[in-house]
CSV table of C-alpha atoms (C1' of nucleotides) in Angstrom, one decimal:
chain,number,residue,atom,x,y,z
W,1,MET,CA,-104.7,102.3,135.5
W,2,SER,CA,-102.1,100.3,134.0
W,3,LEU,CA,-100.7,103.6,131.7
W,4,PRO,CA,-99.0,104.5,134.5
W,5,HIS,CA,-97.3,101.7,135.2
W,6,ALA,CA,-96.5,100.3,131.8
W,7,ILE,CA,-94.4,104.0,131.5
W,8,LEU,CA,-92.7,103.5,134.9
W,9,THR,CA,-91.7,99.9,133.6
W,10,ALA,CA,-90.3,101.6,130.6
W,11,LEU,CA,-88.2,103.8,132.1
W,12,LEU,CA,-86.7,102.2,134.4
W,13,GLU,CA,-85.7,99.6,131.5
W,14,LYS,CA,-84.3,102.5,130.0
W,15,PRO,CA,-84.9,106.7,130.6
W,16,SER,CA,-86.4,108.4,127.8
W,17,SER,CA,-88.2,111.0,126.5
W,18,GLY,CA,-92.0,111.4,125.6
W,19,LEU,CA,-92.0,110.2,122.1
W,20,GLU,CA,-89.0,107.4,122.7
W,21,LEU,CA,-91.4,106.2,125.1
W,22,THR,CA,-94.2,106.2,122.2
W,23,ARG,CA,-92.2,104.4,119.6
W,24,ARG,CA,-91.3,102.3,122.3
W,25,PHE,CA,-94.9,101.6,123.0
W,26,ASP,CA,-95.5,101.0,119.1
W,27,LYS,CA,-93.1,98.4,119.6
W,28,SER,CA,-93.0,95.9,122.5
W,29,ILE,CA,-94.5,97.1,124.9
W,30,GLY,CA,-97.8,97.7,122.3
W,31,TYR,CA,-98.1,93.7,122.0
W,32,PHE,CA,-100.4,94.4,124.6
W,33,TRP,CA,-101.2,97.7,125.2
W,34,SER,CA,-101.3,101.0,123.4
W,35,ALA,CA,-101.3,104.9,123.8
W,36,THR,CA,-100.7,107.8,121.6
W,37,HIS,CA,-98.4,110.5,122.4
W,38,GLN,CA,-100.7,112.6,123.7
W,39,GLN,CA,-101.8,110.6,126.4
W,40,ILE,CA,-98.1,109.3,127.7
W,41,TYR,CA,-97.3,113.7,127.6
W,42,ARG,CA,-100.3,113.3,129.9
W,43,GLU,CA,-98.9,110.6,132.0
W,44,LEU,CA,-95.7,112.3,132.7
W,45,ALA,CA,-96.9,115.5,133.2
W,46,LYS,CA,-98.8,113.4,136.6
W,47,LEU,CA,-96.6,111.4,136.7
W,48,GLU,CA,-92.9,113.3,137.9
W,49,GLU,CA,-95.9,116.0,139.7
W,50,GLY,CA,-96.2,112.9,141.5
W,51,GLY,CA,-93.0,113.0,142.6
W,52,LEU,CA,-92.7,109.4,140.9
W,53,ILE,CA,-90.2,110.7,138.1
W,54,ARG,CA,-88.0,113.3,137.9
W,55,VAL,CA,-86.2,115.3,134.1
W,56,LEU,CA,-82.5,114.2,134.2
W,57,PRO,CA,-80.8,116.5,135.8
W,58,ALA,CA,-78.1,116.7,133.0
W,59,ALA,CA,-80.6,119.5,130.8
W,60,GLN,CA,-84.0,120.9,131.9
W,61,PRO,CA,-85.3,122.0,128.6
W,62,THR,CA,-88.1,124.5,126.8
W,63,ARG,CA,-90.9,123.2,124.6
W,64,GLY,CA,-89.5,121.4,121.8
W,65,GLN,CA,-86.4,119.9,122.6
W,66,LYS,CA,-86.2,117.0,124.0
W,67,LYS,CA,-86.8,115.9,127.9
W,68,GLU,CA,-85.4,112.9,129.2
W,69,TYR,CA,-86.9,111.0,132.4
W,70,GLU,CA,-85.7,108.5,135.1
W,71,VAL,CA,-87.8,106.3,137.7
W,72,LEU,CA,-87.0,107.6,141.1
W,73,PRO,CA,-87.2,105.2,144.0
W,74,ALA,CA,-90.8,106.3,144.6
W,75,GLY,CA,-91.6,105.3,141.5
W,76,ARG,CA,-90.0,102.0,141.6
W,77,ALA,CA,-92.3,101.1,145.1
W,78,GLU,CA,-95.0,101.8,143.5
W,79,LEU,CA,-94.4,99.7,140.6
W,80,VAL,CA,-93.3,96.7,142.7
W,81,SER,CA,-96.5,97.4,144.8
W,82,TRP,CA,-98.8,97.5,141.7
W,83,VAL,CA,-97.2,93.7,140.3
W,84,ALA,CA,-98.8,92.8,143.7
W,85,LYS,CA,-102.3,94.2,143.2
W,86,THR,CA,-105.7,92.2,141.8
W,87,ASP,CA,-107.8,93.0,139.2
W,88,ASP,CA,-110.3,91.3,137.7
W,89,PRO,CA,-110.0,90.5,133.9
W,90,LYS,CA,-112.2,93.0,131.6
W,91,PRO,CA,-115.0,91.2,129.8
W,92,LEU,CA,-114.2,90.8,126.1
W,93,ARG,CA,-115.3,93.9,123.9
W,94,ASP,CA,-115.2,93.0,120.3
W,95,PRO,CA,-116.6,95.5,117.5
W,96,LEU,CA,-116.3,93.0,114.6
W,97,ALA,CA,-118.1,90.4,116.6
W,98,VAL,CA,-120.8,93.0,117.4
W,99,ARG,CA,-120.9,93.3,113.7
W,100,ILE,CA,-121.4,90.0,113.5
W,101,ARG,CA,-124.0,89.4,115.4
W,102,ALA,CA,-125.8,92.7,113.5
W,103,ALA,CA,-125.7,91.3,110.6
W,104,GLY,CA,-127.5,87.8,112.2
W,105,VAL,CA,-130.5,90.3,112.5
W,106,VAL,CA,-130.5,92.6,109.7
W,107,GLY,CA,-128.4,90.1,106.7
W,108,VAL,CA,-124.9,90.2,106.3
W,109,GLN,CA,-124.1,92.1,103.6
W,110,GLY,CA,-120.9,93.7,103.3
W,111,LEU,CA,-119.1,91.2,106.1
W,112,ALA,CA,-117.4,88.9,104.4
W,113,ALA,CA,-115.2,91.7,103.1
W,114,GLU,CA,-114.6,93.1,106.4
W,115,LEU,CA,-113.7,89.3,108.3
W,116,ARG,CA,-111.3,89.0,105.0
W,117,ARG,CA,-109.7,92.1,106.1
W,118,HIS,CA,-109.7,91.4,109.5
W,119,LEU,CA,-108.3,88.5,108.4
W,120,ALA,CA,-105.1,89.3,106.4
W,121,LEU,CA,-104.5,91.9,109.3
W,122,HIS,CA,-104.3,88.9,111.6
W,123,GLN,CA,-102.3,87.3,109.1
W,124,GLU,CA,-99.7,90.5,109.4
W,125,GLN,CA,-99.4,90.8,112.8
W,126,LEU,CA,-98.8,87.1,113.1
W,127,ALA,CA,-96.1,86.9,110.2
W,128,GLN,CA,-94.3,89.7,112.2
W,129,TYR,CA,-94.4,88.2,115.4
W,130,LEU,CA,-93.2,85.3,114.3
W,131,ALA,CA,-90.2,87.6,113.1
W,132,PHE,CA,-89.6,89.0,116.2
W,133,GLU,CA,-89.2,86.0,117.8
W,134,GLU,CA,-87.1,84.1,115.8
W,135,ARG,CA,-84.9,87.4,116.3
W,136,ASP,CA,-85.4,88.4,119.7
W,137,TYR,CA,-85.7,84.6,121.6
W,138,PRO,CA,-84.1,81.7,119.2
W,139,ALA,CA,-83.4,78.7,120.3
W,140,GLU,CA,-83.2,79.2,123.7
W,141,ARG,CA,-81.8,76.9,126.5
W,142,ALA,CA,-84.1,77.2,129.5
W,143,ALA,CA,-81.9,77.6,132.6
W,144,ASP,CA,-79.0,80.4,131.3
W,145,VAL,CA,-81.9,83.3,130.3
W,146,PRO,CA,-82.6,85.8,132.6
W,147,ALA,CA,-85.7,85.7,134.2
W,148,GLU,CA,-86.8,89.7,132.8
W,149,ASP,CA,-85.7,87.9,129.1
W,150,ARG,CA,-88.4,84.8,129.7
W,151,LEU,CA,-90.8,86.9,130.8
W,152,ARG,CA,-90.5,89.0,127.9
W,153,HIS,CA,-90.6,86.4,125.4
W,154,LEU,CA,-93.8,84.6,127.2
W,155,LEU,CA,-95.4,88.1,126.8
W,156,LEU,CA,-94.8,88.0,122.5
W,157,ARG,CA,-95.9,84.2,123.1
W,158,GLY,CA,-99.3,85.5,124.6
W,159,GLY,CA,-99.2,88.0,120.9
W,160,ILE,CA,-98.5,85.1,118.8
W,161,ASP,CA,-101.3,82.9,120.4
W,162,SER,CA,-103.9,85.5,120.5
W,163,GLU,CA,-102.8,86.2,116.8
W,164,ARG,CA,-103.3,82.6,116.2
W,165,PHE,CA,-107.2,82.8,118.5
W,166,TRP,CA,-108.7,85.6,116.0
W,167,ILE,CA,-107.4,83.5,112.6
W,168,GLY,CA,-108.7,80.8,114.1
W,169,TRP,CA,-111.7,82.4,115.0
W,170,ILE,CA,-112.6,84.8,112.0
W,171,THR,CA,-111.6,81.8,109.2
W,172,GLU,CA,-115.0,79.9,111.1
W,173,VAL,CA,-116.7,82.8,110.7
W,174,LEU,CA,-115.9,83.5,107.5
W,175,ALA,CA,-116.8,80.2,106.2
W,176,GLU,CA,-119.9,80.3,107.5
W,177,VAL,CA,-120.9,84.1,105.5
W,178,GLU,CA,-119.9,82.9,102.7
W,179,GLY,CA,-122.2,80.1,102.7
W,180,MET,CA,-125.0,82.6,103.4
W,181,PRO,CA,-126.9,84.5,100.4
W,182,GLU,CA,-125.5,88.6,100.3
W,183,GLY,CA,-129.4,89.7,99.7
C,1,MET,CA,-119.4,103.3,118.5
C,2,SER,CA,-120.4,99.9,118.8
C,3,LEU,CA,-122.8,100.2,121.5
C,4,PRO,CA,-126.0,102.1,119.8
C,5,HIS,CA,-125.4,99.1,117.5
C,6,ALA,CA,-125.5,96.8,120.0
C,7,ILE,CA,-128.8,97.5,121.2
C,8,LEU,CA,-129.9,98.3,118.2
C,9,THR,CA,-129.5,94.4,117.7
C,10,ALA,CA,-130.9,93.6,120.8
C,11,LEU,CA,-134.1,95.6,120.5
C,12,LEU,CA,-135.0,94.1,116.4
C,13,GLU,CA,-134.4,90.1,118.6
C,14,LYS,CA,-137.5,91.7,121.3
C,15,PRO,CA,-138.6,95.3,122.6
C,16,SER,CA,-137.2,95.4,125.9
C,17,SER,CA,-136.9,97.7,128.3
C,18,GLY,CA,-133.3,99.2,129.6
C,19,LEU,CA,-133.4,96.6,132.5
C,20,GLU,CA,-134.0,94.4,130.4
C,21,LEU,CA,-131.6,94.8,128.3
C,22,THR,CA,-128.8,95.1,130.5
C,23,ARG,CA,-129.9,91.4,131.3
C,24,ARG,CA,-129.5,90.3,128.1
C,25,PHE,CA,-126.0,92.3,127.7
C,26,ASP,CA,-125.3,89.8,130.9
C,27,LYS,CA,-126.0,87.2,128.9
C,28,SER,CA,-125.4,86.3,125.2
C,29,ILE,CA,-124.7,89.7,123.7
C,30,GLY,CA,-121.9,89.8,127.1
C,31,TYR,CA,-119.9,87.0,125.5
C,32,PHE,CA,-118.3,90.3,123.7
C,33,TRP,CA,-119.5,93.0,124.5
C,34,SER,CA,-120.3,94.5,127.8
C,35,ALA,CA,-122.0,97.4,129.2
C,36,THR,CA,-123.5,98.9,132.4
C,37,HIS,CA,-126.9,99.6,133.0
C,38,GLN,CA,-126.5,103.5,133.3
C,39,GLN,CA,-124.4,103.6,129.6
C,40,ILE,CA,-127.5,102.2,128.2
C,41,TYR,CA,-130.1,104.5,129.5
C,42,ARG,CA,-127.9,107.1,127.9
C,43,GLU,CA,-127.3,105.0,124.9
C,44,LEU,CA,-131.1,104.8,124.6
C,45,ALA,CA,-132.2,107.8,125.5
C,46,LYS,CA,-129.8,109.8,122.7
C,47,LEU,CA,-131.3,106.9,120.2
C,48,GLU,CA,-134.9,107.5,121.0
C,49,GLU,CA,-134.0,111.6,120.5
C,50,GLY,CA,-132.0,110.9,117.0
C,51,GLY,CA,-135.2,108.6,115.8
C,52,LEU,CA,-133.8,105.4,116.1
C,53,ILE,CA,-135.7,103.8,118.3
C,54,ARG,CA,-139.6,104.7,120.5
C,55,VAL,CA,-140.9,103.8,123.4
C,56,LEU,CA,-143.9,101.4,122.6
C,57,PRO,CA,-146.7,103.3,121.9
C,58,ALA,CA,-149.0,101.4,124.6
C,59,ALA,CA,-147.7,102.9,127.7
C,60,GLN,CA,-145.5,106.3,128.1
C,61,PRO,CA,-144.5,106.1,131.5
C,62,THR,CA,-142.7,108.3,133.7
C,63,ARG,CA,-140.0,107.4,135.9
C,64,GLY,CA,-139.9,104.1,138.0
C,65,GLN,CA,-142.0,102.6,135.5
C,66,LYS,CA,-141.5,99.8,133.1
C,67,LYS,CA,-140.1,101.8,129.3
C,68,GLU,CA,-140.5,99.0,126.1
C,69,TYR,CA,-138.4,100.8,123.5
C,70,GLU,CA,-138.9,99.2,119.7
C,71,VAL,CA,-136.7,99.6,116.6
C,72,LEU,CA,-138.1,102.6,114.0
C,73,PRO,CA,-137.0,101.7,110.1
C,74,ALA,CA,-134.9,104.3,110.8
C,75,GLY,CA,-132.6,102.2,113.1
C,76,ARG,CA,-133.1,99.6,111.0
C,77,ALA,CA,-131.4,101.1,108.3
C,78,GLU,CA,-128.6,102.8,110.6
C,79,LEU,CA,-127.7,99.0,111.1
C,80,VAL,CA,-127.7,98.0,107.8
C,81,SER,CA,-125.3,100.3,106.6
C,82,TRP,CA,-122.5,100.1,110.5
C,83,VAL,CA,-122.5,95.8,109.2
C,84,ALA,CA,-121.0,96.7,105.7
C,85,LYS,CA,-118.0,99.8,107.5
C,86,THR,CA,-115.2,98.8,108.3
C,87,ASP,CA,-112.8,99.0,111.2
C,88,ASP,CA,-109.9,98.6,112.7
C,89,PRO,CA,-109.8,95.6,115.4
C,90,LYS,CA,-108.0,97.7,118.3
C,91,PRO,CA,-104.7,96.6,119.5
C,92,LEU,CA,-104.5,93.8,122.6
C,93,ARG,CA,-105.1,96.6,125.8
C,94,ASP,CA,-104.1,93.9,128.5
C,95,PRO,CA,-103.5,95.3,132.2
C,96,LEU,CA,-102.3,91.7,133.6
C,97,ALA,CA,-99.8,91.5,130.5
C,98,VAL,CA,-98.7,94.5,132.0
C,99,ARG,CA,-98.1,93.1,135.4
C,100,ILE,CA,-95.7,90.5,133.8
C,101,ARG,CA,-93.9,92.9,132.1
C,102,ALA,CA,-93.5,95.1,135.5
C,103,ALA,CA,-92.6,92.3,137.1
C,104,GLY,CA,-89.8,90.9,134.6
C,105,VAL,CA,-88.8,94.2,136.2
C,106,VAL,CA,-89.0,94.6,139.3
C,107,GLY,CA,-89.7,91.1,140.6
C,108,VAL,CA,-92.3,88.9,141.0
C,109,GLN,CA,-93.3,88.7,144.7
C,110,GLY,CA,-97.1,88.4,144.5
C,111,LEU,CA,-97.6,88.0,140.9
C,112,ALA,CA,-97.9,84.6,140.5
C,113,ALA,CA,-101.4,83.6,143.1
C,114,GLU,CA,-103.1,87.0,140.6
C,115,LEU,CA,-101.9,84.3,137.7
C,116,ARG,CA,-103.5,82.0,139.6
C,117,ARG,CA,-106.7,83.6,140.6
C,118,HIS,CA,-107.2,84.6,136.9
C,119,LEU,CA,-106.4,81.3,135.7
C,120,ALA,CA,-109.4,80.1,138.0
C,121,LEU,CA,-111.3,83.3,136.2
C,122,HIS,CA,-111.2,81.6,133.3
C,123,GLN,CA,-111.6,78.3,133.4
C,124,GLU,CA,-114.7,78.6,135.2
C,125,GLN,CA,-116.1,80.9,132.6
C,126,LEU,CA,-115.2,78.5,130.1
C,127,ALA,CA,-116.8,75.9,131.7
C,128,GLN,CA,-120.3,78.0,131.5
C,129,TYR,CA,-119.7,78.6,127.8
C,130,LEU,CA,-119.3,75.1,127.2
C,131,ALA,CA,-122.9,74.7,129.4
C,132,PHE,CA,-124.7,76.8,127.3
C,133,GLU,CA,-123.7,75.5,124.0
C,134,GLU,CA,-124.4,72.3,125.2
C,135,ARG,CA,-128.0,73.4,126.3
C,136,ASP,CA,-128.3,76.0,123.1
C,137,TYR,CA,-126.8,74.3,120.1
C,138,PRO,CA,-126.8,69.8,121.1
C,139,ALA,CA,-125.0,68.3,118.1
C,140,GLU,CA,-126.6,70.8,115.2
C,141,ARG,CA,-126.8,70.0,111.6
C,142,ALA,CA,-125.9,72.4,109.4
C,143,ALA,CA,-128.6,72.4,106.9
C,144,ASP,CA,-131.5,73.0,108.7
C,145,VAL,CA,-130.6,75.5,110.9
C,146,PRO,CA,-131.0,79.3,111.0
C,147,ALA,CA,-128.2,82.0,109.2
C,148,GLU,CA,-129.0,83.5,113.1
C,149,ASP,CA,-128.6,79.9,114.9
C,150,ARG,CA,-125.5,79.8,113.4
C,151,LEU,CA,-123.7,83.0,113.8
C,152,ARG,CA,-125.1,83.6,117.0
C,153,HIS,CA,-123.4,79.7,117.8
C,154,LEU,CA,-119.6,80.8,115.5
C,155,LEU,CA,-120.2,84.3,118.7
C,156,LEU,CA,-120.4,81.6,121.6
C,157,ARG,CA,-117.2,78.9,120.0
C,158,GLY,CA,-115.4,82.4,119.9
C,159,GLY,CA,-115.4,83.5,123.7
C,160,ILE,CA,-114.6,79.5,124.3
C,161,ASP,CA,-111.6,80.3,121.6
C,162,SER,CA,-110.6,83.3,123.8
C,163,GLU,CA,-111.4,81.2,127.0
C,164,ARG,CA,-109.1,78.5,126.0
C,165,PHE,CA,-105.9,81.0,124.5
C,166,TRP,CA,-106.0,82.4,128.2
C,167,ILE,CA,-106.1,79.5,130.3
C,168,GLY,CA,-102.9,78.0,127.7
C,169,TRP,CA,-101.3,81.0,128.1
C,170,ILE,CA,-101.6,81.9,131.7
C,171,THR,CA,-100.8,78.1,132.5
C,172,GLU,CA,-97.2,79.2,130.7
C,173,VAL,CA,-96.5,82.0,132.0
C,174,LEU,CA,-97.5,80.7,135.7
C,175,ALA,CA,-95.6,77.3,134.9
C,176,GLU,CA,-92.3,80.4,134.4
C,177,VAL,CA,-93.2,82.4,137.3
C,178,GLU,CA,-93.5,79.8,140.0
C,179,GLY,CA,-89.8,78.4,139.1
C,180,MET,CA,-88.6,82.5,139.9
C,181,PRO,CA,-87.3,83.7,143.7
C,182,GLU,CA,-90.4,85.4,145.2
C,183,GLY,CA,-87.5,87.8,146.6
L,1,DT,C1',-83.7,131.0,105.2
L,2,DG,C1',-87.0,128.0,104.7
L,3,DG,C1',-89.2,123.9,104.8
L,4,DA,C1',-89.1,119.2,106.6
L,5,DG,C1',-88.6,116.1,110.5
L,6,DC,C1',-88.5,115.6,115.5
L,7,DA,C1',-91.2,116.7,119.8
L,8,DT,C1',-94.1,118.6,123.2
L,9,DG,C1',-97.8,119.8,124.0
L,10,DT,C1',-103.0,122.7,124.7
L,11,DA,C1',-108.0,121.7,124.0
L,12,DA,C1',-112.4,119.6,122.3
L,13,DT,C1',-114.8,115.4,122.5
L,14,DT,C1',-116.8,110.8,123.1
L,15,DA,C1',-116.6,106.5,126.1
L,16,DG,C1',-117.0,103.8,130.3
L,17,DT,C1',-117.3,103.9,135.5
L,18,DT,C1',-118.2,105.1,139.7
L,19,DA,C1',-121.8,106.8,143.0
L,20,DC,C1',-125.5,108.1,144.3
L,21,DA,C1',-131.1,109.7,143.8
L,22,DT,C1',-136.0,108.6,142.9
L,23,DG,C1',-140.4,106.7,142.2
L,24,DA,C1',-143.4,102.5,141.5
L,25,DT,C1',-144.8,97.7,142.4
L,26,DT,C1',-145.7,93.5,145.4
L,27,DG,C1',-146.0,91.0,149.5
L,28,DG,C1',-145.6,89.3,154.5
G,1,DC,C1',-147.9,100.1,155.8
G,2,DC,C1',-143.5,99.2,155.2
G,3,DA,C1',-139.0,97.1,153.3
G,4,DA,C1',-137.5,94.0,149.6
G,5,DT,C1',-137.2,94.8,144.5
G,6,DC,C1',-137.7,96.2,140.3
G,7,DA,C1',-136.4,100.4,137.2
G,8,DT,C1',-135.5,104.5,135.7
G,9,DG,C1',-132.2,108.0,135.5
G,10,DT,C1',-128.3,112.0,137.4
G,11,DA,C1',-123.8,113.3,138.4
G,12,DA,C1',-118.9,113.4,138.6
G,13,DC,C1',-115.0,111.6,137.3
G,14,DT,C1',-111.3,109.2,134.3
G,15,DA,C1',-109.2,106.9,130.1
G,16,DA,C1',-109.0,107.5,125.3
G,17,DT,C1',-109.4,109.6,121.6
G,18,DT,C1',-108.5,113.5,117.9
G,19,DA,C1',-107.4,117.4,116.4
G,20,DC,C1',-104.7,121.2,116.5
G,21,DA,C1',-100.4,124.7,118.2
G,22,DT,C1',-95.8,125.6,118.6
G,23,DG,C1',-91.1,125.7,119.1
G,24,DC,C1',-86.5,123.3,118.1
G,25,DT,C1',-82.9,121.4,114.7
G,26,DC,C1',-80.4,120.9,110.7
G,27,DC,C1',-79.4,120.6,106.0
G,28,DA,C1',-80.1,122.0,101.2
DNA sequence: TGGAGCATGTAATTAGTTACATGATTGG
DNA sequence: CCAATCATGTAACTAATTACATGCTCCA
């Protein structure tokens, strides 16, 4: 149940419309949580019904018109209490690994190409994250950076490290697979 | 759509009943794909209906009795063709990261404890994977190990590296969070 | 005035989770 | 014979994905 809380967090940083949220999820929040606009609209409706957010009173628009939401005190309280909750880490669930394992049993035809494709995608993603880091967190001095920014930087670091993990691992697998007969 | 293919792979290695598959998913295949027995039974029924697997003719049992499945030629063919398919890497989706980000906005009360708990869980998991590695792949010489085993070892290495990534990252975040006021 | 793009939404489907129900086997 | 355990399964629900529908705004 992270989506509603991700939305509350984003709205606290800045009141937004559904589509604006979708765009922000494609960027910074998207390092570690993705959502489509359909999911977001559905969730906004639920949060509003639950009294955790409201439409900015400025305009009560109709369909097709922009609709900005802000967080109500109950929404903030809910987020505070959620931060302190516990939740076990979800076990890994990686389709590429299933494919590799299957290849071990029925043969590796076609697998190398897919591994190279994933490798390129992860390298691209890594380059983008590194560019974000350079742009947004240039050589910071620990003491004078606000807590919020330091945590955001650490999340980006997490994205970077995770891409490096994938690149390292896929490279190893690819080296092995390239030495195997395709037939 | 990885679950049916994970099941086909497991059944090719060894014909099994639903519960046996569940146990095997808790072990080796579970490094990278988890499934509950309910999911597995549902999927077995679908695969049987689709003509990809069949109940071992030895016994056609009733409810409560063990029921072993094996893969039919059509099932193997399906798996071969699936191995060569492409599928984009799914974007990361990590609830703990959402929680950290939320904490940046509403305060870090309670977060350090949760980070420590996750750290301990990942360390435990890493220790277990390392023990598996020592037990199952002791100092292998590349040349004389069959391809299937080498790929299985690489999957375990992936699990190990991924746990190390989590441990490293959470440790960094924890150090930062411990320096922040809880109020 | 009509098409491109912005914006909000519905509907249908699939995948995964949680809770529960039931039968069979075995050991004390 | 009965409790524990093994084993298979149903039902209800939640989350996520995919495809589609509709309305508004602006500008060529």
